mmCIF file of C-alpha atoms in Angstrom:
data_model
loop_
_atom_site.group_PDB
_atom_site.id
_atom_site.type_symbol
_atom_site.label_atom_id
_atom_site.label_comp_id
_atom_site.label_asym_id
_atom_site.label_seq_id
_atom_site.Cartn_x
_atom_site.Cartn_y
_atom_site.Cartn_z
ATOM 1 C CA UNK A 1 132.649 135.211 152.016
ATOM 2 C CA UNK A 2 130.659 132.990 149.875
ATOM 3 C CA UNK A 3 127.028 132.027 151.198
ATOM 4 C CA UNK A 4 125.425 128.593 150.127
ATOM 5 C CA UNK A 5 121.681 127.365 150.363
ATOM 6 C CA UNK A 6 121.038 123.683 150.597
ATOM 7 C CA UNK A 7 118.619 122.672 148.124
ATOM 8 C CA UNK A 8 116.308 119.608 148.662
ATOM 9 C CA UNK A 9 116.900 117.111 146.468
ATOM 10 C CA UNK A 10 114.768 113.788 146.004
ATOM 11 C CA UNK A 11 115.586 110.999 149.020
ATOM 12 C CA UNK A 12 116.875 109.147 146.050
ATOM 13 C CA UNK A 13 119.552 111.361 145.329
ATOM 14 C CA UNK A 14 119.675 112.735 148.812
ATOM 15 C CA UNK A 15 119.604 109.352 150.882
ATOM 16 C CA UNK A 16 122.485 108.345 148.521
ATOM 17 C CA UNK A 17 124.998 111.592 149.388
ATOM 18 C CA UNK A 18 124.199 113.808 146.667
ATOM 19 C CA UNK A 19 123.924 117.412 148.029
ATOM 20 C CA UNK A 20 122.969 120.773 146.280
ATOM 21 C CA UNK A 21 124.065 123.927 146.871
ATOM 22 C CA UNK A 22 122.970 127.708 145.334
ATOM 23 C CA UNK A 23 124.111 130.656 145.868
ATOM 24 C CA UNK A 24 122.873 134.176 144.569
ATOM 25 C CA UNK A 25 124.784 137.492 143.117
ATOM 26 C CA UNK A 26 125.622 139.361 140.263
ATOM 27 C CA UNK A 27 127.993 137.771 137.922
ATOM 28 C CA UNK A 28 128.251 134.196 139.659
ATOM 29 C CA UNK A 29 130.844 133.057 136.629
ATOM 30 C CA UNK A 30 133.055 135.684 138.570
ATOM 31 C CA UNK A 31 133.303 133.755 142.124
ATOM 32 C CA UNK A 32 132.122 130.331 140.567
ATOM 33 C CA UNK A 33 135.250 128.741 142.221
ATOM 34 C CA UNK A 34 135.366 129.945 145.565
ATOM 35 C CA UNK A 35 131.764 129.137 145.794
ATOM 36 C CA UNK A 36 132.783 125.700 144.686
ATOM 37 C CA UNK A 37 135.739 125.458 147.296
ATOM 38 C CA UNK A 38 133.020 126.321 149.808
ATOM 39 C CA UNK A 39 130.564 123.507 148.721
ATOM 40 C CA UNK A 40 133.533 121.147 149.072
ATOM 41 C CA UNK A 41 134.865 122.188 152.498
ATOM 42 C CA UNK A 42 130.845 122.145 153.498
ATOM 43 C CA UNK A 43 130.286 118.926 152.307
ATOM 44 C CA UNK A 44 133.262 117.131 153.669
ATOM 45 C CA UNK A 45 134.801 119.921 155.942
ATOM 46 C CA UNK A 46 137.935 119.646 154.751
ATOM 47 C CA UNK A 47 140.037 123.051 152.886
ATOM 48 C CA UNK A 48 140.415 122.733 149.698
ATOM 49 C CA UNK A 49 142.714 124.636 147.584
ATOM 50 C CA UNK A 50 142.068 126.126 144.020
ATOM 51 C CA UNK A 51 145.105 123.030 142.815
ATOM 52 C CA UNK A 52 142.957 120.934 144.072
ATOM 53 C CA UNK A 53 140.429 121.279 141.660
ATOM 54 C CA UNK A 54 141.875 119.768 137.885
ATOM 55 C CA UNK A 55 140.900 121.590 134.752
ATOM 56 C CA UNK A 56 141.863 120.249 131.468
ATOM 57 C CA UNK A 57 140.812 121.336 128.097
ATOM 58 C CA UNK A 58 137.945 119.509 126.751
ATOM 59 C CA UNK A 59 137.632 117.547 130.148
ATOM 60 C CA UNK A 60 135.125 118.445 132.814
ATOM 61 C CA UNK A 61 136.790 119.660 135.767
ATOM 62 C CA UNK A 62 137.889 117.024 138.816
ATOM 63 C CA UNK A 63 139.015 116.880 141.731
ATOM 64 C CA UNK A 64 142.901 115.719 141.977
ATOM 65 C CA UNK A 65 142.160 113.412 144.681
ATOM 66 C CA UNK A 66 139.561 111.730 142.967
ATOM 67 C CA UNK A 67 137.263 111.695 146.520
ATOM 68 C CA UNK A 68 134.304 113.526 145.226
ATOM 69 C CA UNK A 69 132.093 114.320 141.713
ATOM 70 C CA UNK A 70 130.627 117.955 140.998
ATOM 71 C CA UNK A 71 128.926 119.219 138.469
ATOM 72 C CA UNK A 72 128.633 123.645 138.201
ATOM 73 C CA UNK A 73 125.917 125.577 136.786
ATOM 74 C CA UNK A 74 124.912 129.388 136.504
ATOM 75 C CA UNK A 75 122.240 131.488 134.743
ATOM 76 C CA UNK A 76 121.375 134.973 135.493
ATOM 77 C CA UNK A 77 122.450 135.705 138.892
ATOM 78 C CA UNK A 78 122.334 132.177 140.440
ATOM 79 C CA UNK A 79 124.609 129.678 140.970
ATOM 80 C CA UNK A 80 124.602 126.282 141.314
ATOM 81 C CA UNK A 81 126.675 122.551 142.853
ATOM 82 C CA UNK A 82 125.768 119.145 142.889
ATOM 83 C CA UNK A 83 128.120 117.436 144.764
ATOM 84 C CA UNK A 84 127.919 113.683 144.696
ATOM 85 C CA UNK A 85 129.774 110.467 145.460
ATOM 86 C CA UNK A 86 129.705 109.649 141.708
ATOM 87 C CA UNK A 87 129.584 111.180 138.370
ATOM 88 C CA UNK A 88 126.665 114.094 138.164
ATOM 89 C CA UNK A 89 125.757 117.022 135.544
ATOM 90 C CA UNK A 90 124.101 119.904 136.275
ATOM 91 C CA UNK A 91 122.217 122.533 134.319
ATOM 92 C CA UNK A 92 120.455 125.175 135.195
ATOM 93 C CA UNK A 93 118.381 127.881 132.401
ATOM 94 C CA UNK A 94 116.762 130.990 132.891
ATOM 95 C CA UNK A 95 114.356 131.291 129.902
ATOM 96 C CA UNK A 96 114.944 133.912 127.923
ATOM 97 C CA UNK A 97 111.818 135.630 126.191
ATOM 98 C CA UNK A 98 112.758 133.636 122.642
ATOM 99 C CA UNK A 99 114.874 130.947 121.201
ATOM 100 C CA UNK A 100 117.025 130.364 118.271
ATOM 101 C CA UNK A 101 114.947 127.710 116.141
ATOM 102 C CA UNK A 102 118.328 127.045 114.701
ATOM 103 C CA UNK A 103 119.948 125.999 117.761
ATOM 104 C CA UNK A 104 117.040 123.160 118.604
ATOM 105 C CA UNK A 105 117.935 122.216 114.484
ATOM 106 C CA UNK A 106 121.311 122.030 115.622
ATOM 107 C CA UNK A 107 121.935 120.427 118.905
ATOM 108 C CA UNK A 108 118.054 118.228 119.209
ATOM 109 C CA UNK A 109 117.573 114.882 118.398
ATOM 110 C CA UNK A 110 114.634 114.715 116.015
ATOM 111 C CA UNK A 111 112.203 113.535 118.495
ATOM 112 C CA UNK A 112 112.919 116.340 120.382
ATOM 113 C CA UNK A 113 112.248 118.732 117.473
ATOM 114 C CA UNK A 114 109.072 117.111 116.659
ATOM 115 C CA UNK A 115 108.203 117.699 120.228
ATOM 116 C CA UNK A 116 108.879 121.416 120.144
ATOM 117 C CA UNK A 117 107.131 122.022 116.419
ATOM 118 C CA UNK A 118 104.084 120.180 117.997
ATOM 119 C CA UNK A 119 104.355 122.287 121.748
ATOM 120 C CA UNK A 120 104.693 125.086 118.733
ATOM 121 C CA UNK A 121 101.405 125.214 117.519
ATOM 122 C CA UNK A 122 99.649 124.949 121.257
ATOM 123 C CA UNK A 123 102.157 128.154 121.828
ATOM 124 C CA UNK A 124 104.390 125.973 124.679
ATOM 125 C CA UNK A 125 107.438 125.972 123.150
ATOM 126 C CA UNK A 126 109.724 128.234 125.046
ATOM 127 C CA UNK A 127 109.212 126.486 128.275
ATOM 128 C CA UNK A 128 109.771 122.993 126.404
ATOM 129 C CA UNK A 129 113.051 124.748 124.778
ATOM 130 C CA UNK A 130 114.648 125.083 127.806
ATOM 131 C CA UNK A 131 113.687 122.066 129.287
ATOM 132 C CA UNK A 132 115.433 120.143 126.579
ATOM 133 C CA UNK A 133 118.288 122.153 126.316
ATOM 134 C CA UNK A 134 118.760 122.223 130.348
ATOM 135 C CA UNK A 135 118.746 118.074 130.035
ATOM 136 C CA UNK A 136 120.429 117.400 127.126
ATOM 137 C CA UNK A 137 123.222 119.946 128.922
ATOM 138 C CA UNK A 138 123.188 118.102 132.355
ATOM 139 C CA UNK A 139 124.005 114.833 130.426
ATOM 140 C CA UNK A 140 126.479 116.461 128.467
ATOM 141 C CA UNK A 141 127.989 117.771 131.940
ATOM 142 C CA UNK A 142 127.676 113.696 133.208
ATOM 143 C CA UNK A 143 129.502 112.070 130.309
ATOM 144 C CA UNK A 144 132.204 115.066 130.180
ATOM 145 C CA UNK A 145 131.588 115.774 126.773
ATOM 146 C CA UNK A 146 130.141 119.190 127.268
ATOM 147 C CA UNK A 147 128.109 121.408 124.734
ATOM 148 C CA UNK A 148 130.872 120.772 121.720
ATOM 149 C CA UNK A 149 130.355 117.063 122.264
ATOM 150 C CA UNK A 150 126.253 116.910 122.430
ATOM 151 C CA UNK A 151 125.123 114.175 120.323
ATOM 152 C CA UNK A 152 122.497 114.682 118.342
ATOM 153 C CA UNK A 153 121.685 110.979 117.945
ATOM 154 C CA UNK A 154 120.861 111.349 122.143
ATOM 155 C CA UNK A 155 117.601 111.939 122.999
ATOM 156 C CA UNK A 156 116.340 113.208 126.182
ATOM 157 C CA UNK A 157 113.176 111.493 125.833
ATOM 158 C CA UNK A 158 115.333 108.122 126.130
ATOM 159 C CA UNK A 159 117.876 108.694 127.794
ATOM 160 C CA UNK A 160 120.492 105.969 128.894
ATOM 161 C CA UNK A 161 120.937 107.838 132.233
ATOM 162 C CA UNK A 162 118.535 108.619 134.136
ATOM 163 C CA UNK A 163 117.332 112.666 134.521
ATOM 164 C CA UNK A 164 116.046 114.536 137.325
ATOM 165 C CA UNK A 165 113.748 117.366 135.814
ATOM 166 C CA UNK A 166 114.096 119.430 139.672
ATOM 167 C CA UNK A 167 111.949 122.019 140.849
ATOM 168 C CA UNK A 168 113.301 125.375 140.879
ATOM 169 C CA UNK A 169 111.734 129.015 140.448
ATOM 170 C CA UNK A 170 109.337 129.914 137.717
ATOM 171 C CA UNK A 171 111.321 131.433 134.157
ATOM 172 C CA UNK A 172 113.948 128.609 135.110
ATOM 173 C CA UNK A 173 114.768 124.440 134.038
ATOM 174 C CA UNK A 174 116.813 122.766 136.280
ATOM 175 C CA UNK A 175 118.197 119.360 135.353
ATOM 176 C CA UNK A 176 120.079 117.073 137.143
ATOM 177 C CA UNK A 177 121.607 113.709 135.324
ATOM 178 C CA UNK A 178 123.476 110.889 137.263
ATOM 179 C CA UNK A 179 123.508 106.803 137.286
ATOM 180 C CA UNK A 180 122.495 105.571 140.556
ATOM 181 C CA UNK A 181 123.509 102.111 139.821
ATOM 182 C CA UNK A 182 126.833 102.859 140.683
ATOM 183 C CA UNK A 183 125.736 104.502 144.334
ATOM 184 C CA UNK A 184 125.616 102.661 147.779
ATOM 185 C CA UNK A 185 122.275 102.927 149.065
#
């Protein structure tokens, strides 16, 4: 039996049906989707079943009825659910003691480099790493495109949808991306 937390989330999100769930344990990508089936029968209290839940290749998992959005997320032993009446991403990063400069080369958009060569030289770049990475993955979670698809002409400092830098534990970014224009208030 899966345990889930509720997370607070800001009344924005919150007032507007967007819930948040964590759980903690070793290996979370192990039970990821019964903890998701649990999220889902929490928030609306109905069963799902595992055929509920679509998976595609190259397409961010749905649900077949089309009722609900999610967005998953683990790092280290936590895991994570946004569940939401429209489209959400979710990321969630445990810093790691160092980064690959050549992954921020990669995946940034330049302004975002030029941020983390400046937070560089006052020795604040690992935080600021995983900040960026943790946003520019939650909107890659939103539009579907996932990590394969991140843009690199996207910046996170101008984004097109709005992002939720959340409060979570020290050593850890948590990101949440979503359009509330499309949400009933």
């Amino acid at each position: 039996m899966i345990t889930l937390q509720t997370l607070s989330l800001p009344e924005e999100l919150s007032s507007r049906g967007f819930l948040l769930y964590m759980s903690e344990g070793k290996r979370p990508e192990t039970w990821s989707h019964e903890a998701l089936l649990t999220a889902l029968r929490q928030y609306t209290g109905r069963t799902y079943a595992p055929e509920d839940i679509v998976r595609c290749p190259n397409e961010k998992p749905y649900l077949k009825d089309g009722s609900l959005q999610f967005s998953v997320t683990h790092s280290g032993e936590i895991w994570m659910a946004c569940l939401a009446p429209v489209a959400v991403g979710l990321d969630l990063q445990m810093h790691k003691e160092k980064y690959s400069p050549g992954v921020a080369k990669r995946y940034f958009h330049p302004t975002e480099l030029a941020l983390l060569e400046n937070a560089k030289a006052e020795g604040k770049d690992l935080p600021l790493f995983f900040a960026i990475w943790c946003a520019r993955e939650s909107y890659a979670k939103f539009t579907g495109d996932g990590v394969a698809g991140m843009d690199k002409s996207y910046s996170t400092t101008a984004s097109p949808v709005p992002l939720y830098t959340l409060p979570f534990r020290a050593g850890y970014s948590l990101t949440l991306c979503t359009d509330l224009s499309h949400t009933i208030k």
